[in-house]
Amino acid sequence: MKRIAPRPLVASLVVNQPYRSAGGGRSRAALVKRSAESIALGSKSFASASLLFDKPTRERAHLLYAWCRRCDDIADGQDHGGPLSIDEKQGHDRVEAIRILTHRALDGQPTSDLAFDALGLVASECGLTQAMCDDVIDGFALDAEGWRPRTEADLMRYCYHVAGAVGVMMAKVMGVPDSEEDTLDRACDLGLAFQLSNIARDLSEDDAVGRCYLPVEWLVEMDIPPGQHMKPMYRDKLVTLARRLVHLAEQHEAAARLGARHLLFRQRWAVLAATNIYGAIGRKVVEQAELAWDHRVRTSKLEKLGHILSALKEARLGAWPPSEMPRWTRGELMVRARMAGKPADVKYTPLRDEDVRKKED
């Protein structure tokens, strides 16, 4: 009887293949439900505006928000925007964890984190790319490094990373194709406007954890020593800088309204409602002047309703073009972001005669 040689114990090629499924294998219904809970807890303003979307867009917007919120919480040691827990020693590791989980999610691999699986699902449905996500994560990396803006250009680059790039992703969620560059530019403008208003509102909260997004050049112009801008003796000068932030926000807000006309009606209504609500926050900071940072500026439920109704009117009538478009464009900020980033790894290829030269030596 012929003896059969034992087969070597080699792992199957099939077994070695990683499991891939958009959403990490979780059901879409579960991801949508948990994402809706996340936005309701993390941002009442966005939650209110998102209710105006049609159901498919609303669900996808919630999926994207869940990832943004989770990344922000991991980077800052928060829970849906709660107290900050800044730890510079762990900051780099936290950002790397965000990047790894994001890339796994985009690859269709399970991440064991619902928010990242939610990203994988919405990315597969809407064509979100790794480059888009990395642009956002690079903003968290700046915070982890203890980065501070020296110039207005630095400030706007940071705003692009943490909000302008998100605006572009949200436009993709609403079905805007890559070919409609102008609409994507306006979506970026909206993100920039939101972030500039946030910075004006949160000057005191950021200072409490050692952060400042006011450009050093601005502080020098106002004779405010770095790190001293929240001192009572500089409060009147701080109001001037807050007005400057809000003025920039209003420029980008006006440009963003033009892009809304290219969206479907309910999408346009939701975007304009969010624009009104966030714009009101910045204007409240200016109105309250020296008192703006004694408490967190908010909009009431009644005020939100008023902004939503105003958005309905504008969604029907349209917006007038601003007299002047913003100084900072998505294209320029993307270039600055790429130039400031780490150079791409380039594979070293020897010249044809390099081996010969080595032998001759």
mmCIF file of C-alpha atoms in Angstrom:
data_model
loop_
_atom_site.group_PDB
_atom_site.id
_atom_site.type_symbol
_atom_site.label_atom_id
_atom_site.label_comp_id
_atom_site.label_asym_id
_atom_site.label_seq_id
_atom_site.Cartn_x
_atom_site.Cartn_y
_atom_site.Cartn_z
ATOM 1 C CA MET A 1 0.000 0.000 0.000
ATOM 2 C CA LYS A 2 1.386 3.323 -1.075
ATOM 3 C CA ARG A 3 2.138 5.626 1.806
ATOM 4 C CA ILE A 4 0.773 9.166 1.481
ATOM 5 C CA ALA A 5 3.149 11.833 2.712
ATOM 6 C CA PRO A 6 1.610 14.111 5.339
ATOM 7 C CA ARG A 7 0.678 17.551 4.106
ATOM 8 C CA PRO A 8 2.520 20.426 5.766
ATOM 9 C CA LEU A 9 0.462 22.536 8.128
ATOM 10 C CA VAL A 10 0.248 25.681 6.010
ATOM 11 C CA ALA A 11 -2.390 28.297 6.699
ATOM 12 C CA SER A 12 -4.982 28.517 3.980
ATOM 13 C CA LEU A 13 -4.772 31.505 1.693
ATOM 14 C CA VAL A 14 -8.478 31.989 2.237
ATOM 15 C CA VAL A 15 -8.080 32.081 6.009
ATOM 16 C CA ASN A 16 -5.297 34.656 5.697
ATOM 17 C CA GLN A 17 -7.465 37.064 3.759
ATOM 18 C CA PRO A 18 -8.789 39.820 6.069
ATOM 19 C CA TYR A 19 -12.536 40.111 6.455
ATOM 20 C CA ARG A 20 -13.891 43.069 4.527
ATOM 21 C CA SER A 21 -17.365 44.535 4.608
ATOM 22 C CA ALA A 22 -18.482 48.175 4.588
ATOM 23 C CA GLY A 23 -19.355 49.060 8.160
ATOM 24 C CA GLY A 24 -17.144 46.354 9.624
ATOM 25 C CA GLY A 25 -19.913 43.789 9.345
ATOM 26 C CA ARG A 26 -22.349 45.722 11.537
ATOM 27 C CA SER A 27 -25.907 46.209 10.326
ATOM 28 C CA ARG A 28 -26.658 49.558 8.719
ATOM 29 C CA ALA A 29 -29.672 50.074 10.980
ATOM 30 C CA ALA A 30 -27.546 49.686 14.124
ATOM 31 C CA LEU A 31 -24.894 52.099 12.860
ATOM 32 C CA VAL A 32 -27.480 54.708 11.899
ATOM 33 C CA LYS A 33 -29.270 54.413 15.248
ATOM 34 C CA ARG A 34 -26.128 54.820 17.338
ATOM 35 C CA SER A 35 -24.880 57.657 15.136
ATOM 36 C CA ALA A 36 -28.154 59.540 15.617
ATOM 37 C CA GLU A 37 -27.715 59.147 19.371
ATOM 38 C CA SER A 38 -24.197 60.532 19.086
ATOM 39 C CA ILE A 39 -25.224 63.724 17.293
ATOM 40 C CA ALA A 40 -28.146 64.290 19.655
ATOM 41 C CA LEU A 41 -25.724 64.151 22.582
ATOM 42 C CA GLY A 42 -22.770 65.938 21.014
ATOM 43 C CA SER A 43 -24.253 68.842 19.031
ATOM 44 C CA LYS A 44 -27.771 70.186 19.452
ATOM 45 C CA SER A 45 -27.184 72.736 16.680
ATOM 46 C CA PHE A 46 -26.215 70.140 14.069
ATOM 47 C CA ALA A 47 -28.894 67.772 15.321
ATOM 48 C CA SER A 48 -31.580 70.416 14.816
ATOM 49 C CA ALA A 49 -30.406 71.324 11.310
ATOM 50 C CA SER A 50 -29.982 67.688 10.253
ATOM 51 C CA LEU A 51 -33.679 66.982 10.868
ATOM 52 C CA LEU A 52 -34.398 69.034 7.751
ATOM 53 C CA PHE A 53 -32.505 66.625 5.495
ATOM 54 C CA ASP A 54 -34.266 63.920 3.526
ATOM 55 C CA LYS A 55 -33.884 60.546 5.267
ATOM 56 C CA PRO A 56 -30.962 59.131 3.215
ATOM 57 C CA THR A 57 -28.925 62.333 3.566
ATOM 58 C CA ARG A 58 -29.779 62.660 7.264
ATOM 59 C CA GLU A 59 -28.631 59.118 7.993
ATOM 60 C CA ARG A 60 -25.374 59.588 6.111
ATOM 61 C CA ALA A 61 -24.739 62.940 7.782
ATOM 62 C CA HIS A 62 -25.189 61.271 11.170
ATOM 63 C CA LEU A 63 -22.773 58.481 10.211
ATOM 64 C CA LEU A 64 -20.132 61.028 9.238
ATOM 65 C CA TYR A 65 -20.743 63.119 12.352
ATOM 66 C CA ALA A 66 -20.270 60.060 14.582
ATOM 67 C CA TRP A 67 -16.765 59.568 13.186
ATOM 68 C CA CYS A 68 -15.864 63.263 13.526
ATOM 69 C CA ARG A 69 -17.139 63.350 17.113
ATOM 70 C CA ARG A 70 -15.307 60.141 18.059
ATOM 71 C CA CYS A 71 -12.026 61.350 16.573
ATOM 72 C CA ASP A 72 -12.339 64.632 18.449
ATOM 73 C CA ASP A 73 -13.085 62.796 21.701
ATOM 74 C CA ILE A 74 -10.145 60.405 21.310
ATOM 75 C CA ALA A 75 -7.742 63.222 20.464
ATOM 76 C CA ASP A 76 -8.798 65.350 23.454
ATOM 77 C CA GLY A 77 -9.753 62.640 25.947
ATOM 78 C CA GLN A 78 -13.388 63.801 25.933
ATOM 79 C CA ASP A 79 -16.800 62.205 25.894
ATOM 80 C CA HIS A 80 -19.047 63.975 23.381
ATOM 81 C CA GLY A 81 -17.478 67.340 24.002
ATOM 82 C CA GLY A 82 -17.172 67.061 27.786
ATOM 83 C CA PRO A 83 -14.187 68.274 29.841
ATOM 84 C CA LEU A 84 -10.870 68.196 27.984
ATOM 85 C CA SER A 85 -8.165 65.813 29.112
ATOM 86 C CA ILE A 86 -5.050 67.043 27.319
ATOM 87 C CA ASP A 87 -2.035 64.771 27.623
ATOM 88 C CA GLU A 88 0.739 65.749 25.229
ATOM 89 C CA LYS A 89 2.661 62.547 25.992
ATOM 90 C CA GLN A 90 -0.261 60.458 24.734
ATOM 91 C CA GLY A 91 -1.366 62.899 22.044
ATOM 92 C CA HIS A 92 0.737 61.396 19.261
ATOM 93 C CA ASP A 93 -0.393 57.860 20.111
ATOM 94 C CA ARG A 94 -4.012 58.931 20.148
ATOM 95 C CA VAL A 95 -3.760 60.488 16.710
ATOM 96 C CA GLU A 96 -2.008 57.412 15.337
ATOM 97 C CA ALA A 97 -4.795 55.257 16.762
ATOM 98 C CA ILE A 98 -7.346 57.472 14.992
ATOM 99 C CA ARG A 99 -5.448 57.155 11.718
ATOM 100 C CA ILE A 100 -5.061 53.371 11.944
ATOM 101 C CA LEU A 101 -8.709 52.796 12.822
ATOM 102 C CA THR A 102 -9.811 55.161 10.050
ATOM 103 C CA HIS A 103 -7.726 53.376 7.431
ATOM 104 C CA ARG A 104 -9.025 50.007 8.612
ATOM 105 C CA ALA A 105 -12.596 51.269 8.374
ATOM 106 C CA LEU A 106 -12.056 52.588 4.849
ATOM 107 C CA ASP A 107 -10.606 49.202 3.909
ATOM 108 C CA GLY A 108 -13.815 47.534 5.058
ATOM 109 C CA GLN A 109 -12.213 45.860 8.056
ATOM 110 C CA PRO A 110 -13.959 45.727 11.446
ATOM 111 C CA THR A 111 -12.544 48.205 13.965
ATOM 112 C CA SER A 112 -14.381 47.268 17.187
ATOM 113 C CA ASP A 113 -15.478 50.921 17.350
ATOM 114 C CA LEU A 114 -18.932 51.802 16.098
ATOM 115 C CA ALA A 115 -18.051 55.340 14.978
ATOM 116 C CA PHE A 116 -15.204 54.156 12.764
ATOM 117 C CA ASP A 117 -17.366 51.387 11.325
ATOM 118 C CA ALA A 118 -19.950 54.110 10.607
ATOM 119 C CA LEU A 119 -17.306 55.975 8.610
ATOM 120 C CA GLY A 120 -16.521 52.850 6.619
ATOM 121 C CA LEU A 121 -20.183 52.520 5.705
ATOM 122 C CA VAL A 122 -20.780 56.141 4.680
ATOM 123 C CA ALA A 123 -17.464 56.242 2.812
ATOM 124 C CA SER A 124 -18.493 53.254 0.708
ATOM 125 C CA GLU A 125 -21.876 54.829 -0.039
ATOM 126 C CA CYS A 126 -20.658 58.344 -0.860
ATOM 127 C CA GLY A 127 -17.128 57.961 -2.216
ATOM 128 C CA LEU A 128 -15.245 59.474 0.719
ATOM 129 C CA THR A 129 -11.510 58.890 0.310
ATOM 130 C CA GLN A 130 -8.549 58.277 2.579
ATOM 131 C CA ALA A 131 -7.066 61.624 1.517
ATOM 132 C CA MET A 132 -10.194 63.428 2.730
ATOM 133 C CA CYS A 133 -10.059 61.668 6.081
ATOM 134 C CA ASP A 134 -6.319 62.238 6.469
ATOM 135 C CA ASP A 135 -6.831 65.960 5.938
ATOM 136 C CA VAL A 136 -9.122 65.984 8.980
ATOM 137 C CA ILE A 137 -6.817 63.797 11.079
ATOM 138 C CA ASP A 138 -3.886 66.099 10.313
ATOM 139 C CA GLY A 139 -5.730 68.790 12.258
ATOM 140 C CA PHE A 140 -5.783 66.563 15.341
ATOM 141 C CA ALA A 141 -2.074 65.945 14.804
ATOM 142 C CA LEU A 142 -1.410 69.696 14.987
ATOM 143 C CA ASP A 143 -3.155 69.883 18.356
ATOM 144 C CA ALA A 144 -1.251 66.841 19.593
ATOM 145 C CA GLU A 145 2.033 68.592 18.770
ATOM 146 C CA GLY A 146 1.060 71.659 20.812
ATOM 147 C CA TRP A 147 1.029 73.646 17.568
ATOM 148 C CA ARG A 148 0.207 77.382 17.559
ATOM 149 C CA PRO A 149 -0.567 79.567 14.520
ATOM 150 C CA ARG A 150 1.942 82.325 13.834
ATOM 151 C CA THR A 151 0.087 83.920 10.940
ATOM 152 C CA GLU A 152 -3.450 84.219 9.632
ATOM 153 C CA ALA A 153 -2.495 81.712 6.944
ATOM 154 C CA ASP A 154 -1.569 79.218 9.681
ATOM 155 C CA LEU A 155 -4.917 79.798 11.368
ATOM 156 C CA MET A 156 -6.827 79.213 8.142
ATOM 157 C CA ARG A 157 -4.843 76.067 7.363
ATOM 158 C CA TYR A 158 -5.815 74.681 10.758
ATOM 159 C CA CYS A 159 -9.467 75.608 10.140
ATOM 160 C CA TYR A 160 -9.257 73.812 6.799
ATOM 161 C CA HIS A 161 -8.065 70.619 8.458
ATOM 162 C CA VAL A 162 -10.577 70.450 11.294
ATOM 163 C CA ALA A 163 -13.631 71.921 9.552
ATOM 164 C CA GLY A 164 -13.169 72.916 5.906
ATOM 165 C CA ALA A 165 -12.241 69.363 4.939
ATOM 166 C CA VAL A 166 -15.274 68.099 6.859
ATOM 167 C CA GLY A 167 -17.442 70.491 4.878
ATOM 168 C CA VAL A 168 -16.179 68.919 1.660
ATOM 169 C CA MET A 169 -16.955 65.444 3.018
ATOM 170 C CA MET A 170 -20.444 66.584 3.962
ATOM 171 C CA ALA A 171 -20.971 67.862 0.423
ATOM 172 C CA LYS A 172 -20.052 64.405 -0.848
ATOM 173 C CA VAL A 173 -22.585 62.943 1.592
ATOM 174 C CA MET A 174 -25.196 65.176 -0.078
ATOM 175 C CA GLY A 175 -24.269 63.760 -3.462
ATOM 176 C CA VAL A 176 -22.086 66.552 -4.842
ATOM 177 C CA PRO A 177 -19.777 64.981 -7.481
ATOM 178 C CA ASP A 178 -16.044 65.656 -7.627
ATOM 179 C CA SER A 179 -16.538 67.533 -10.897
ATOM 180 C CA GLU A 180 -18.520 70.316 -9.173
ATOM 181 C CA GLU A 181 -15.455 72.036 -7.772
ATOM 182 C CA ASP A 182 -17.213 75.324 -7.089
ATOM 183 C CA THR A 183 -19.828 73.673 -4.883
ATOM 184 C CA LEU A 184 -17.108 71.801 -2.977
ATOM 185 C CA ASP A 185 -15.261 75.100 -2.525
ATOM 186 C CA ARG A 186 -18.377 76.634 -0.999
ATOM 187 C CA ALA A 187 -18.805 73.622 1.302
ATOM 188 C CA CYS A 188 -15.257 74.196 2.501
ATOM 189 C CA ASP A 189 -16.133 77.860 3.104
ATOM 190 C CA LEU A 190 -18.978 76.790 5.364
ATOM 191 C CA GLY A 191 -16.688 74.603 7.439
ATOM 192 C CA LEU A 192 -14.190 77.454 7.753
ATOM 193 C CA ALA A 193 -16.954 79.813 8.900
ATOM 194 C CA PHE A 194 -18.127 77.347 11.555
ATOM 195 C CA GLN A 195 -14.626 76.865 12.944
ATOM 196 C CA LEU A 196 -13.804 80.568 13.077
ATOM 197 C CA SER A 197 -16.990 81.172 15.075
ATOM 198 C CA ASN A 198 -16.078 78.268 17.355
ATOM 199 C CA ILE A 199 -12.633 79.732 17.995
ATOM 200 C CA ALA A 200 -14.102 83.133 18.874
ATOM 201 C CA ARG A 201 -16.581 81.532 21.266
ATOM 202 C CA ASP A 202 -14.121 79.124 22.911
ATOM 203 C CA LEU A 203 -11.161 81.432 23.566
ATOM 204 C CA SER A 204 -11.502 81.038 27.326
ATOM 205 C CA GLU A 205 -12.067 77.265 27.250
ATOM 206 C CA ASP A 206 -9.065 76.750 24.969
ATOM 207 C CA ASP A 207 -6.879 78.944 27.156
ATOM 208 C CA ALA A 208 -7.802 76.839 30.196
ATOM 209 C CA VAL A 209 -6.130 73.807 28.589
ATOM 210 C CA GLY A 210 -3.158 75.717 27.199
ATOM 211 C CA ARG A 211 -4.397 76.236 23.655
ATOM 212 C CA CYS A 212 -4.638 79.421 21.644
ATOM 213 C CA TYR A 213 -5.668 79.688 18.004
ATOM 214 C CA LEU A 214 -5.170 83.439 17.725
ATOM 215 C CA PRO A 215 -2.184 84.004 15.414
ATOM 216 C CA VAL A 216 0.935 85.267 17.182
ATOM 217 C CA GLU A 217 1.111 88.113 14.672
ATOM 218 C CA TRP A 218 -2.352 89.266 15.719
ATOM 219 C CA LEU A 219 -1.352 89.247 19.378
ATOM 220 C CA VAL A 220 1.804 91.210 18.606
ATOM 221 C CA GLU A 221 -0.229 93.811 16.704
ATOM 222 C CA MET A 222 -2.385 94.315 19.807
ATOM 223 C CA ASP A 223 0.589 94.304 22.216
ATOM 224 C CA ILE A 224 -0.746 91.227 23.986
ATOM 225 C CA PRO A 225 2.005 88.941 25.375
ATOM 226 C CA PRO A 226 1.611 85.300 24.223
ATOM 227 C CA GLY A 227 -0.403 83.305 26.724
ATOM 228 C CA GLN A 228 -1.828 86.418 28.403
ATOM 229 C CA HIS A 229 -4.782 87.185 26.133
ATOM 230 C CA MET A 230 -7.430 86.157 28.697
ATOM 231 C CA LYS A 231 -6.079 88.489 31.384
ATOM 232 C CA PRO A 232 -8.645 91.178 32.374
ATOM 233 C CA MET A 233 -6.369 94.042 31.278
ATOM 234 C CA TYR A 234 -6.437 92.756 27.685
ATOM 235 C CA ARG A 235 -10.152 92.026 27.455
ATOM 236 C CA ASP A 236 -10.943 95.085 25.303
ATOM 237 C CA LYS A 237 -8.198 94.122 22.849
ATOM 238 C CA LEU A 238 -9.445 90.537 22.843
ATOM 239 C CA VAL A 239 -12.848 91.826 21.747
ATOM 240 C CA THR A 240 -11.166 93.448 18.741
ATOM 241 C CA LEU A 241 -9.527 90.146 17.788
ATOM 242 C CA ALA A 242 -12.803 88.266 18.254
ATOM 243 C CA ARG A 243 -14.450 90.729 15.855
ATOM 244 C CA ARG A 244 -11.677 89.970 13.396
ATOM 245 C CA LEU A 245 -12.371 86.230 13.667
ATOM 246 C CA VAL A 246 -16.108 86.733 13.225
ATOM 247 C CA HIS A 247 -15.555 89.055 10.252
ATOM 248 C CA LEU A 248 -13.546 86.294 8.557
ATOM 249 C CA ALA A 249 -16.288 83.827 9.425
ATOM 250 C CA GLU A 250 -18.941 86.076 7.880
ATOM 251 C CA GLN A 251 -16.975 86.350 4.638
ATOM 252 C CA HIS A 252 -16.816 82.582 4.280
ATOM 253 C CA GLU A 253 -20.412 82.232 5.433
ATOM 254 C CA ALA A 254 -21.599 84.570 2.667
ATOM 255 C CA ALA A 255 -19.655 82.588 0.068
ATOM 256 C CA ALA A 256 -21.028 79.303 1.411
ATOM 257 C CA ARG A 257 -24.609 80.469 0.900
ATOM 258 C CA LEU A 258 -23.964 80.615 -2.853
ATOM 259 C CA GLY A 259 -23.051 76.934 -2.927
ATOM 260 C CA ALA A 260 -26.310 75.954 -1.249
ATOM 261 C CA ARG A 261 -28.270 76.862 -4.402
ATOM 262 C CA HIS A 262 -26.817 73.790 -6.142
ATOM 263 C CA LEU A 263 -28.251 71.398 -3.539
ATOM 264 C CA LEU A 264 -31.658 69.739 -3.429
ATOM 265 C CA PHE A 265 -34.270 71.790 -1.594
ATOM 266 C CA ARG A 266 -34.237 69.961 1.743
ATOM 267 C CA GLN A 267 -30.450 69.782 1.708
ATOM 268 C CA ARG A 268 -30.300 73.498 0.943
ATOM 269 C CA TRP A 269 -32.699 74.257 3.791
ATOM 270 C CA ALA A 270 -30.684 72.194 6.292
ATOM 271 C CA VAL A 271 -27.365 73.744 5.266
ATOM 272 C CA LEU A 272 -28.744 77.287 5.474
ATOM 273 C CA ALA A 273 -30.287 76.547 8.878
ATOM 274 C CA ALA A 274 -26.919 75.356 10.207
ATOM 275 C CA THR A 275 -25.302 78.427 8.667
ATOM 276 C CA ASN A 276 -27.751 80.737 10.428
ATOM 277 C CA ILE A 277 -27.365 78.999 13.788
ATOM 278 C CA TYR A 278 -23.575 78.995 13.780
ATOM 279 C CA GLY A 279 -23.360 82.486 12.357
ATOM 280 C CA ALA A 280 -25.539 83.688 15.225
ATOM 281 C CA ILE A 281 -23.039 82.260 17.725
ATOM 282 C CA GLY A 282 -20.216 84.366 16.322
ATOM 283 C CA ARG A 283 -22.375 87.486 16.222
ATOM 284 C CA LYS A 284 -23.432 86.927 19.834
ATOM 285 C CA VAL A 285 -19.777 86.865 20.843
ATOM 286 C CA VAL A 286 -19.296 90.248 19.197
ATOM 287 C CA GLU A 287 -22.477 91.672 20.752
ATOM 288 C CA GLN A 288 -21.555 90.552 24.262
ATOM 289 C CA ALA A 289 -18.075 92.059 23.897
ATOM 290 C CA GLU A 290 -16.075 91.804 27.154
ATOM 291 C CA LEU A 291 -18.706 89.538 28.733
ATOM 292 C CA ALA A 292 -18.618 86.959 25.917
ATOM 293 C CA TRP A 293 -16.257 84.583 27.732
ATOM 294 C CA ASP A 294 -17.814 84.728 31.199
ATOM 295 C CA HIS A 295 -20.059 81.882 30.064
ATOM 296 C CA ARG A 296 -20.421 79.719 26.964
ATOM 297 C CA VAL A 297 -22.393 81.500 24.248
ATOM 298 C CA ARG A 298 -25.356 79.431 23.059
ATOM 299 C CA THR A 299 -28.514 79.794 20.985
ATOM 300 C CA SER A 300 -31.844 78.957 22.608
ATOM 301 C CA LYS A 301 -34.429 76.578 21.159
ATOM 302 C CA LEU A 302 -36.594 79.527 20.190
ATOM 303 C CA GLU A 303 -33.671 81.222 18.449
ATOM 304 C CA LYS A 304 -32.863 78.001 16.594
ATOM 305 C CA LEU A 305 -36.462 77.816 15.395
ATOM 306 C CA GLY A 306 -36.217 81.392 14.124
ATOM 307 C CA HIS A 307 -33.010 80.588 12.233
ATOM 308 C CA ILE A 308 -34.647 77.508 10.706
ATOM 309 C CA LEU A 309 -37.623 79.556 9.483
ATOM 310 C CA SER A 310 -35.310 82.212 8.051
ATOM 311 C CA ALA A 311 -33.410 79.449 6.258
ATOM 312 C CA LEU A 312 -36.677 78.197 4.749
ATOM 313 C CA LYS A 313 -37.313 81.612 3.220
ATOM 314 C CA GLU A 314 -33.778 81.851 1.878
ATOM 315 C CA ALA A 315 -33.922 78.292 0.522
ATOM 316 C CA ARG A 316 -36.868 79.379 -1.607
ATOM 317 C CA LEU A 317 -35.617 82.806 -2.697
ATOM 318 C CA GLY A 318 -31.858 82.181 -2.970
ATOM 319 C CA ALA A 319 -28.891 84.235 -1.768
ATOM 320 C CA TRP A 320 -27.270 87.308 -3.277
ATOM 321 C CA PRO A 321 -23.575 87.003 -4.228
ATOM 322 C CA PRO A 322 -21.293 88.747 -1.713
ATOM 323 C CA SER A 323 -19.587 91.937 -2.829
ATOM 324 C CA GLU A 324 -16.220 90.284 -2.236
ATOM 325 C CA MET A 325 -15.239 86.635 -2.062
ATOM 326 C CA PRO A 326 -13.031 85.445 0.818
ATOM 327 C CA ARG A 327 -9.271 85.888 0.650
ATOM 328 C CA TRP A 328 -8.625 82.238 1.528
ATOM 329 C CA THR A 329 -9.671 79.550 -0.954
ATOM 330 C CA ARG A 330 -9.885 75.797 -0.636
ATOM 331 C CA GLY A 331 -7.245 75.357 -3.326
ATOM 332 C CA GLU A 332 -4.725 77.585 -1.573
ATOM 333 C CA LEU A 333 -5.355 76.011 1.814
ATOM 334 C CA MET A 334 -4.978 72.511 0.376
ATOM 335 C CA VAL A 335 -1.625 73.514 -1.129
ATOM 336 C CA ARG A 336 -0.495 74.933 2.217
ATOM 337 C CA ALA A 337 -1.630 71.763 3.963
ATOM 338 C CA ARG A 338 0.326 69.562 1.551
ATOM 339 C CA MET A 339 3.424 71.745 1.745
ATOM 340 C CA ALA A 340 3.358 71.720 5.556
ATOM 341 C CA GLY A 341 2.873 67.953 5.755
ATOM 342 C CA LYS A 342 5.519 65.287 5.802
ATOM 343 C CA PRO A 343 7.023 64.442 2.399
ATOM 344 C CA ALA A 344 5.695 61.296 0.839
ATOM 345 C CA ASP A 345 7.847 58.187 0.989
ATOM 346 C CA VAL A 346 9.661 57.780 -2.320
ATOM 347 C CA LYS A 347 11.135 54.429 -3.200
ATOM 348 C CA TYR A 348 14.857 54.734 -3.878
ATOM 349 C CA THR A 349 15.792 53.367 -7.290
ATOM 350 C CA PRO A 350 19.555 53.161 -8.018
ATOM 351 C CA LEU A 351 20.844 54.604 -11.242
ATOM 352 C CA ARG A 352 21.927 52.062 -13.818
ATOM 353 C CA ASP A 353 25.627 52.559 -13.202
ATOM 354 C CA GLU A 354 25.566 52.922 -9.417
ATOM 355 C CA ASP A 355 26.424 49.258 -8.771
ATOM 356 C CA VAL A 356 29.342 49.536 -11.185
ATOM 357 C CA ARG A 357 30.716 52.574 -9.362
ATOM 358 C CA LYS A 358 30.543 50.782 -6.033
ATOM 359 C CA LYS A 359 32.590 47.878 -7.415
ATOM 360 C CA GLU A 360 35.176 50.242 -8.863
ATOM 361 C CA ASP A 361 35.608 51.905 -5.456
#
